[in-house]
Coordinates of C-alpha atoms in Angstrom, one line a residue:
X166 CA 116.8 71.7 50.4
X167 CA 117.5 68.3 51.9
X168 CA 116.6 64.7 50.4
X169 CA 113.5 64.7 52.5
X170 CA 112.1 67.7 50.6
X171 CA 113.5 66.1 47.5
X172 CA 111.5 62.9 48.1
X173 CA 107.9 65.0 48.5
X174 CA 108.4 66.2 44.9
X175 CA 106.8 64.9 41.8
X176 CA 108.9 62.2 40.0
X177 CA 109.5 64.6 36.9
X178 CA 110.7 67.4 39.6
X179 CA 113.0 65.1 41.5
X180 CA 114.8 63.6 38.4
X181 CA 115.5 67.2 37.1
X182 CA 117.2 68.1 40.6
X183 CA 118.6 65.3 41.5
X184 CA 122.0 65.6 38.9
X185 CA 123.3 68.8 40.9
X186 CA 121.8 68.1 44.3
X187 CA 123.0 64.5 44.7
X188 CA 126.5 64.3 42.9
X189 CA 128.5 61.1 43.3
X190 CA 125.3 59.2 44.8
X191 CA 124.6 56.2 42.6
X192 CA 121.2 56.6 41.3
X193 CA 118.6 53.5 40.6
X194 CA 115.4 53.7 38.7
X195 CA 112.4 52.7 40.3
X196 CA 110.1 50.2 38.3
X197 CA 107.1 51.6 37.1
X198 CA 103.7 49.8 37.5
X199 CA 102.3 48.0 34.4
X200 CA 103.9 45.6 31.8
X201 CA 107.4 45.5 30.3
X202 CA 106.8 45.3 26.4
X203 CA 109.2 44.6 23.7
X204 CA 107.9 46.2 20.4
X205 CA 108.3 44.6 17.0
X206 CA 108.1 47.2 13.9
X207 CA 109.7 48.6 10.9
X208 CA 107.7 51.4 9.0
X209 CA 105.8 54.7 9.3
X210 CA 102.8 52.7 10.9
X211 CA 104.7 51.1 13.4
X212 CA 106.6 54.2 14.4
X213 CA 103.4 56.2 15.0
X214 CA 102.2 53.4 17.2
X215 CA 105.3 53.3 19.2
X216 CA 104.8 56.9 19.8
X217 CA 101.4 56.5 21.4
X218 CA 102.8 53.6 23.4
X219 CA 105.3 55.5 24.7
X220 CA 102.7 57.8 25.9
X221 CA 100.8 55.6 27.8
X222 CA 103.6 54.7 30.3
X223 CA 102.9 58.1 32.1
X224 CA 98.8 57.7 32.0
X225 CA 97.2 57.1 35.2
X226 CA 96.4 53.7 34.8
X227 CA 99.4 52.6 32.9
X228 CA 99.4 49.4 31.1
X229 CA 102.9 50.0 29.7
X230 CA 105.7 50.3 32.4
X231 CA 108.7 49.9 29.9
X232 CA 109.3 49.6 26.4
X233 CA 112.0 48.5 24.3
X234 CA 112.2 47.9 20.3
X235 CA 113.1 45.3 18.0
X236 CA 113.6 46.0 14.2
X237 CA 115.7 44.8 11.2
X238 CA 119.3 46.5 11.0
X239 CA 120.2 49.2 8.7
X240 CA 121.6 48.4 5.3
X241 CA 124.7 50.0 3.9
X242 CA 126.5 50.1 0.5
X243 CA 130.1 49.2 1.0
X244 CA 132.6 50.8 -1.4
X245 CA 135.5 48.8 -2.2
X246 CA 138.1 51.5 -2.8
X247 CA 137.0 53.6 0.2
X248 CA 136.6 52.9 3.9
X249 CA 133.3 55.1 3.9
X250 CA 130.1 53.2 3.5
X251 CA 126.7 55.0 2.5
X252 CA 123.7 54.4 4.4
X253 CA 120.9 52.9 1.9
X254 CA 117.8 52.0 4.2
X255 CA 116.9 52.4 8.0
X256 CA 113.9 51.4 9.7
X257 CA 111.7 54.4 10.6
X258 CA 110.9 52.9 14.1
X259 CA 114.4 53.0 14.9
X260 CA 115.0 56.6 14.1
X261 CA 111.7 57.2 16.4
X262 CA 112.9 55.2 19.2
X263 CA 116.2 57.0 19.4
X264 CA 114.3 60.3 19.5
X265 CA 112.1 58.9 22.3
X266 CA 115.1 57.5 24.3
X267 CA 114.1 53.8 23.8
X268 CA 116.5 51.2 23.3
X269 CA 116.9 49.3 20.1
X270 CA 117.4 45.8 19.3
X271 CA 118.5 44.7 15.7
X272 CA 117.5 41.2 14.3
X273 CA 120.3 39.2 12.5
X274 CA 121.5 40.7 9.0
X275 CA 120.1 37.8 7.2
X276 CA 116.7 38.4 7.8
X277 CA 115.5 35.0 9.5
X278 CA 115.0 34.9 13.2
X279 CA 114.5 31.2 13.8
X280 CA 117.8 31.1 15.9
X281 CA 117.5 34.7 17.3
X282 CA 117.1 34.9 21.1
X283 CA 114.6 37.3 23.0
X284 CA 116.9 40.0 24.8
X285 CA 116.3 40.8 28.6
X286 CA 115.4 44.0 29.6
X287 CA 117.6 46.8 30.3
X288 CA 119.4 47.2 33.5
X289 CA 118.7 51.0 33.7
X290 CA 115.1 50.4 33.9
X291 CA 115.6 49.0 37.4
X292 CA 114.2 45.6 37.2
X293 CA 117.4 43.7 37.7
X294 CA 119.8 41.6 36.0
X295 CA 118.2 39.0 33.2
X296 CA 114.7 40.5 34.1
X297 CA 112.1 39.1 31.1
X298 CA 109.7 40.9 29.2
X299 CA 106.2 40.5 30.1
X300 CA 104.5 40.6 26.4
X301 CA 105.4 41.2 22.8
X302 CA 103.9 43.7 20.4
X303 CA 104.0 43.3 17.0
X304 CA 103.1 46.2 14.5
X305 CA 104.1 46.0 10.8
X306 CA 107.2 43.8 11.5
X307 CA 107.6 42.1 8.0
X308 CA 108.6 38.3 9.3
X309 CA 107.1 35.3 10.8
X310 CA 107.5 34.9 14.7
X311 CA 107.8 31.1 15.3
X312 CA 106.2 29.4 18.1
X313 CA 109.6 29.5 20.4
X314 CA 109.5 33.2 20.2
X315 CA 105.9 33.5 21.2
X316 CA 106.2 31.0 24.3
X317 CA 109.2 33.2 25.5
X318 CA 106.8 35.8 26.7
X319 CA 104.6 35.1 29.9
X320 CA 101.7 37.0 28.5
X321 CA 102.4 35.9 24.7
X322 CA 102.2 38.2 21.9
X323 CA 99.7 40.6 20.3
X324 CA 99.7 42.2 16.9
X325 CA 98.4 45.7 15.6
X326 CA 97.1 45.4 12.1
X327 CA 95.7 48.5 10.1
X328 CA 92.4 47.0 8.9
X329 CA 88.9 45.6 10.2
X330 CA 90.0 41.8 10.4
X331 CA 89.3 39.4 8.7
X332 CA 89.2 41.7 5.9
X333 CA 92.6 42.4 4.3
X334 CA 95.1 40.1 5.8
X335 CA 98.3 40.3 4.8
X336 CA 101.1 43.1 4.1
X337 CA 99.2 45.8 2.1
X338 CA 96.1 46.3 3.6
X339 CA 96.3 50.3 3.4
X340 CA 96.9 50.1 -0.2
X341 CA 94.3 47.5 -1.2
X342 CA 91.6 49.7 0.8
X343 CA 92.6 52.8 -1.3
X344 CA 92.5 50.9 -4.6
X345 CA 89.0 49.4 -3.8
X346 CA 87.9 52.8 -3.2
X347 CA 86.8 51.9 0.5
X348 CA 85.1 54.7 2.6
X349 CA 85.9 53.0 5.8
X350 CA 89.0 51.1 7.3
X351 CA 90.3 50.6 10.9
X352 CA 92.7 49.1 13.1
X353 CA 92.8 45.6 15.1
X354 CA 94.4 44.4 17.9
X355 CA 94.7 40.6 17.8
X356 CA 96.5 37.6 19.3
X357 CA 99.7 36.3 17.1
X358 CA 99.0 33.0 15.3
X359 CA 101.7 30.7 15.5
X360 CA 101.1 29.2 12.2
X361 CA 99.4 32.0 10.0
X362 CA 99.3 35.7 9.4
X363 CA 96.6 37.7 10.9
X364 CA 94.4 34.6 12.0
X365 CA 94.5 35.2 15.7
X366 CA 91.6 35.9 18.0
X367 CA 90.3 39.7 17.7
X368 CA 90.7 41.6 20.9
X369 CA 89.5 44.9 20.0
X370 CA 88.7 47.0 16.7
X371 CA 88.3 50.6 16.1
X372 CA 86.7 51.9 12.6
X373 CA 88.3 54.9 10.7
X374 CA 86.8 57.1 7.9
X375 CA 88.7 56.8 4.7
X376 CA 88.3 60.2 3.0
X377 CA 88.9 60.4 -0.6
X378 CA 92.6 61.8 -1.3
X379 CA 94.2 60.5 1.6
X380 CA 97.4 58.6 0.7
X381 CA 99.5 55.7 2.1
X382 CA 101.6 57.9 4.2
X383 CA 98.6 59.8 5.8
X384 CA 96.8 56.6 6.7
X385 CA 100.0 54.9 8.2
X386 CA 100.5 57.8 10.6
X387 CA 96.9 58.4 11.6
X388 CA 95.9 54.6 11.8
X389 CA 99.3 53.8 13.7
X390 CA 98.5 56.4 16.4
X391 CA 95.0 55.2 16.6
X392 CA 96.1 51.6 16.9
X393 CA 98.9 52.6 19.3
X394 CA 96.1 54.2 21.8
X395 CA 94.0 51.3 21.3
X396 CA 96.9 48.8 22.3
X397 CA 97.4 50.8 25.7
X398 CA 93.6 50.2 26.4
X399 CA 94.1 46.6 25.6
X400 CA 97.1 46.2 27.8
X401 CA 95.3 47.9 30.5
X402 CA 92.5 45.4 30.5
X403 CA 94.4 42.5 29.1
X404 CA 92.6 39.8 30.8
X405 CA 89.1 41.2 30.1
X406 CA 90.0 41.4 26.4
X407 CA 91.2 38.1 26.1
X408 CA 88.2 36.4 27.9
X409 CA 85.9 38.5 25.4
X410 CA 88.0 37.9 22.5
X411 CA 86.3 37.1 19.0
X412 CA 87.1 34.2 16.7
X413 CA 87.7 35.5 13.0
X414 CA 85.4 34.2 10.5
X415 CA 87.3 32.5 7.7
X416 CA 84.6 32.7 5.1
X417 CA 84.8 36.5 5.4
X418 CA 88.7 36.4 5.2
X419 CA 90.4 38.3 2.4
X420 CA 94.4 38.3 1.6
X421 CA 96.3 40.9 0.1
X422 CA 99.7 40.5 -1.8
X423 CA 102.9 42.5 -2.2
X424 CA 103.0 45.1 -5.2
X425 CA 105.8 45.2 -7.8
X426 CA 106.5 48.1 -10.2
X427 CA 104.3 46.2 -12.9
X428 CA 101.3 46.9 -10.8
X429 CA 101.6 50.7 -11.2
X430 CA 101.9 51.1 -14.6
X431 CA 99.4 53.5 -16.2
X432 CA 96.9 51.7 -18.8
X433 CA 95.6 54.6 -20.7
X434 CA 93.3 52.4 -22.8
X435 CA 91.2 51.5 -19.6
X436 CA 92.2 53.7 -16.7
X437 CA 90.3 56.9 -15.9
X438 CA 91.7 60.0 -14.1
X439 CA 90.6 58.9 -10.7
X440 CA 92.0 55.4 -11.2
X441 CA 95.5 56.7 -11.9
X442 CA 95.0 58.9 -8.7
X443 CA 94.0 56.2 -6.5
X444 CA 96.9 54.2 -7.8
X445 CA 99.2 57.2 -7.0
X446 CA 97.8 57.8 -3.5
X447 CA 98.0 53.7 -2.8
X448 CA 101.7 53.9 -3.3
X449 CA 102.8 57.5 -2.6
X450 CA 106.5 57.6 -1.0
X451 CA 107.1 53.9 -2.1
X452 CA 106.6 53.1 -5.8
X453 CA 105.9 55.8 -8.4
X454 CA 103.3 55.3 -11.0
X455 CA 105.2 55.2 -14.5
X456 CA 104.3 55.1 -18.4
X457 CA 106.5 54.5 -21.5
X458 CA 107.3 57.5 -23.7
X459 CA 108.9 57.2 -27.2
X460 CA 111.2 60.0 -28.4
X461 CA 112.4 59.0 -32.1
X462 CA 113.7 55.6 -31.7
X463 CA 114.1 55.7 -28.2
X464 CA 111.6 54.3 -25.6
X465 CA 112.1 55.7 -22.1
X466 CA 110.6 54.7 -18.7
X467 CA 108.8 57.8 -17.2
X468 CA 107.9 58.0 -13.4
X469 CA 105.3 60.5 -12.3
X470 CA 105.9 61.7 -8.8
X471 CA 104.0 64.6 -8.3
X472 CA 100.6 64.4 -9.7
X473 CA 97.2 66.4 -9.1
X474 CA 93.7 66.0 -10.5
X475 CA 92.4 68.9 -12.4
X476 CA 89.0 70.4 -11.5
X477 CA 86.7 72.6 -13.2
X478 CA 88.6 75.8 -11.6
X479 CA 91.7 74.8 -13.8
X480 CA 91.6 76.0 -17.4
X481 CA 92.6 73.4 -19.8
X482 CA 95.9 73.9 -21.6
X483 CA 94.2 73.1 -25.1
X484 CA 90.5 74.0 -25.5
X485 CA 90.1 71.1 -27.8
X486 CA 92.1 68.7 -25.4
X487 CA 89.2 66.1 -26.0
X488 CA 90.6 65.6 -29.4
X489 CA 93.9 64.6 -28.4
X490 CA 94.5 60.8 -27.6
X491 CA 94.5 59.7 -24.0
X492 CA 98.2 60.1 -22.4
X493 CA 99.2 63.1 -24.6
X494 CA 101.5 65.3 -23.0
X495 CA 100.0 69.0 -23.2
X496 CA 102.3 72.1 -22.3
X497 CA 102.0 75.8 -22.2
X498 CA 104.3 78.4 -21.7
X499 CA 105.1 79.6 -18.0
X500 CA 103.1 76.5 -16.6
X501 CA 105.0 74.3 -14.1
X502 CA 103.1 71.2 -15.1
X503 CA 102.1 69.1 -18.1
X504 CA 98.6 68.1 -18.5
X505 CA 97.6 64.6 -19.7
X506 CA 93.9 63.9 -20.8
X507 CA 92.4 60.7 -19.9
X508 CA 90.1 58.4 -21.6
X509 CA 87.0 59.6 -19.4
X510 CA 87.6 63.4 -19.9
X511 CA 89.6 63.9 -16.9
X512 CA 92.8 65.5 -16.8
X513 CA 95.9 65.0 -14.8
X514 CA 98.5 67.7 -13.8
X515 CA 102.0 66.4 -13.4
X516 CA 104.8 68.4 -11.6
X517 CA 107.3 65.7 -11.0
X518 CA 109.0 63.6 -13.6
X519 CA 111.9 61.0 -13.3
X520 CA 113.3 59.3 -16.5
X521 CA 115.1 56.0 -16.0
X522 CA 118.6 56.5 -15.3
X523 CA 118.5 60.3 -14.9
X524 CA 117.9 62.8 -12.1
X525 CA 114.3 64.0 -11.1
X526 CA 112.9 66.8 -13.2
X527 CA 110.1 69.2 -12.6
X528 CA 107.4 70.1 -15.1
X529 CA 109.3 72.9 -16.9
X530 CA 112.8 71.1 -17.1
X531 CA 111.0 67.9 -18.3
X532 CA 109.1 69.9 -21.3
X533 CA 112.4 71.9 -22.2
X534 CA 114.3 68.5 -22.4
X535 CA 111.5 66.0 -24.1
X536 CA 108.7 67.9 -25.6
X537 CA 109.7 70.2 -28.6
X538 CA 107.3 73.1 -29.7
X539 CA 104.4 72.2 -32.2
X540 CA 104.6 68.4 -31.2
X541 CA 102.7 66.6 -28.4
X542 CA 104.2 63.3 -27.5
X543 CA 102.0 60.6 -26.0
X544 CA 102.5 58.2 -23.1
X545 CA 102.2 54.6 -24.1
X546 CA 101.0 51.5 -22.4
X547 CA 103.2 49.1 -24.0
X548 CA 106.6 49.6 -25.3
X549 CA 106.6 49.9 -29.2
X550 CA 109.0 48.3 -31.5
X551 CA 111.8 51.4 -32.3
X552 CA 111.9 50.1 -35.9
X553 CA 108.3 50.6 -36.8
X554 CA 106.0 53.4 -36.5
X555 CA 104.0 53.8 -33.1
X556 CA 100.5 52.1 -33.2
X557 CA 97.5 53.7 -33.2
X558 CA 95.5 54.2 -29.9
X559 CA 92.9 51.4 -29.6
X560 CA 89.7 52.7 -27.9
X561 CA 87.2 50.0 -25.8
X562 CA 84.3 48.9 -27.9
X563 CA 81.7 50.8 -25.9
X564 CA 83.6 53.9 -26.0
X565 CA 81.8 57.4 -26.4
X566 CA 83.7 60.5 -26.6
X567 CA 82.7 62.7 -23.0
X568 CA 81.0 65.9 -23.7
X569 CA 83.1 69.0 -22.7
X570 CA 80.7 69.7 -19.8
X571 CA 80.9 66.3 -18.4
X572 CA 84.6 66.2 -18.9
X573 CA 85.1 69.3 -17.0
X574 CA 82.7 68.3 -14.0
X575 CA 84.2 64.7 -13.7
X576 CA 86.7 65.8 -11.2
X577 CA 84.6 68.1 -9.4
X578 CA 85.1 66.2 -5.9
X579 CA 86.5 67.6 -2.5
X580 CA 89.9 65.9 -1.8
X581 CA 91.7 65.5 1.3
X582 CA 94.6 67.4 0.0
X583 CA 93.5 70.4 -1.6
X584 CA 95.4 73.4 -2.7
X585 CA 94.5 76.8 -3.6
X586 CA 93.7 77.8 -7.4
X587 CA 95.2 80.9 -8.6
X588 CA 92.1 81.6 -11.1
X589 CA 88.7 82.7 -11.1
X590 CA 86.6 80.1 -9.1
X591 CA 83.1 79.4 -10.5
X592 CA 81.1 76.4 -9.1
X593 CA 80.4 75.1 -12.6
X594 CA 80.8 75.4 -16.3
X595 CA 77.0 76.1 -16.5
X596 CA 77.4 79.3 -14.3
X597 CA 80.6 80.4 -16.3
X598 CA 78.3 80.1 -19.6
X599 CA 75.6 82.0 -17.7
X600 CA 77.8 84.7 -16.6
X601 CA 79.1 85.0 -20.3
X602 CA 75.7 85.2 -21.6
X603 CA 74.7 87.8 -18.9
X604 CA 77.9 90.1 -19.9
X605 CA 77.0 89.7 -23.6
X606 CA 73.5 90.8 -23.0
X607 CA 74.8 93.8 -20.7
X608 CA 77.3 94.8 -23.2
X609 CA 75.1 94.9 -26.2
X610 CA 72.5 97.0 -24.1
X611 CA 75.5 99.3 -23.5
X612 CA 76.1 99.6 -26.9
X613 CA 72.3 100.3 -28.0
X614 CA 72.2 103.1 -25.1
X615 CA 75.5 104.6 -26.5
X616 CA 74.1 104.8 -30.0
X617 CA 71.0 106.3 -28.9
X618 CA 72.7 109.0 -27.0
X619 CA 75.2 109.5 -29.6
X620 CA 72.5 110.4 -32.6
X621 CA 70.8 113.5 -30.9
X622 CA 74.6 114.6 -29.9
X623 CA 75.8 114.2 -33.8
X624 CA 72.4 116.1 -34.9
X625 CA 72.9 119.0 -32.5
X626 CA 76.7 119.3 -33.8
X627 CA 75.7 119.3 -37.4
X628 CA 73.3 122.1 -36.8
X629 CA 76.2 124.0 -35.2
X630 CA 78.6 123.5 -37.8
X631 CA 76.1 124.2 -40.8
X632 CA 76.0 128.0 -42.2
X633 CA 72.9 130.1 -41.3
X634 CA 70.5 130.0 -44.3
X635 CA 68.8 133.1 -45.7
X636 CA 65.3 133.4 -45.5
X637 CA 63.5 132.6 -48.6
X638 CA 61.5 135.1 -50.6
X639 CA 58.1 134.8 -51.4
X640 CA 56.8 133.7 -55.2
X641 CA 55.6 137.2 -56.2
X642 CA 58.7 138.9 -55.5
X643 CA 60.7 136.3 -57.4
X644 CA 58.5 136.8 -60.5
X645 CA 58.8 140.6 -60.3
X646 CA 62.3 140.5 -60.3
X647 CA 62.7 138.1 -63.3
X648 CA 60.1 140.2 -65.3
X649 CA 62.3 143.3 -64.7
X650 CA 65.5 141.5 -65.5
X651 CA 63.9 140.7 -69.1
X652 CA 63.0 144.2 -69.9
X653 CA 66.6 145.4 -69.1
X654 CA 67.9 142.9 -71.3
X655 CA 65.3 144.0 -74.4
X656 CA 66.0 147.6 -74.0
X657 CA 69.9 146.9 -74.2
X658 CA 69.3 145.0 -77.3

């Protein structure tokens, strides 16, 4: 095979054959058609968008020719007495870029990029020395970009945001959408505003259905992939998108804020089971929901990491669980979870616990260490005084105790993450009660039939067991015998 034959092969085939056919020859990459993109990102959302952007290089109409990544540097914990250091945090987009073979640039360790200079294109890309990037793409970067960096790109910068702007501007649009029980969200491609976050002109938007049960990581990966594909189309038609861009309506703008550990505390007096689950889904993989637990004179902070919503298919661990105060820890032998009743009658099944200062534990380990027999400790909203008894639970003024039927049906909703139940499945409690009544009626009928069949059998058996009786004599013969007996007695006298 000669070089002329090699030239007629596809680019993928030629790159596979050149290492052993053209040894010793200097290979230079041919630049592709499209834009040279410098991608700014950090988390799962940006890493999923980067994957979709990298696939856009090999499309028929590539809007992206070359990509390189900018992200914060990894953080290490330095040990004084040892030379080794421990990795504490690393940007997800950095790991994804190394897997895709993309070059990574790190910002300064202090976090400020005011004096940071935009890097040049890698020489291996084939664009020559000191080649500049055409455009910058930002997706969940977490730092404000000054005007100097925006102007360093000939095509300026665009931003990928996981919401339908102007709704949910700011750092936590996904968490806020889950907490607010939204049924739809989406992604927006906008121009980077030099003075405010998420206030640039809208270039493109795509809605997305938010299903009940989706948690934060689910939405980050799916919205990131959807937004990456949308960004590729915007880059393919950049002039048209900017010509038909839409200015955001400031009257409809809402701003989100960063969440802290105080925002994920369970308030048993007011929060329903679904409220706790939404809080768990919104902060899944980032911050665990938590509550206080008092053991004698100690108040512990307990984080709940693995939580499920109990349905009517799950039999309660206690039949009269509605009589327990919300937050009571109910357990049963050979069950790998602990059940917590809520104020609306719903139930939570928790399989993962982390006590402050301790190692993570599953439900069985937590029950063995903190729950004793014949005692049901209660989770508390506020930390009580250890020198005084635990205060009584205060119900809301308009509180009405839910019925058993309503409490069982309250969480019968289809969820995005559904696990198989290893119990007998019935559609509702009414059908279960009807089935029980039918079984009782059948059993009573069977008993009646068995009694009716047993009575004639017993009569027949009694006849068989009795001795045969002699036939009775007529009255006349009896009288004659008695008279003869009297005569014999007189003669003897």
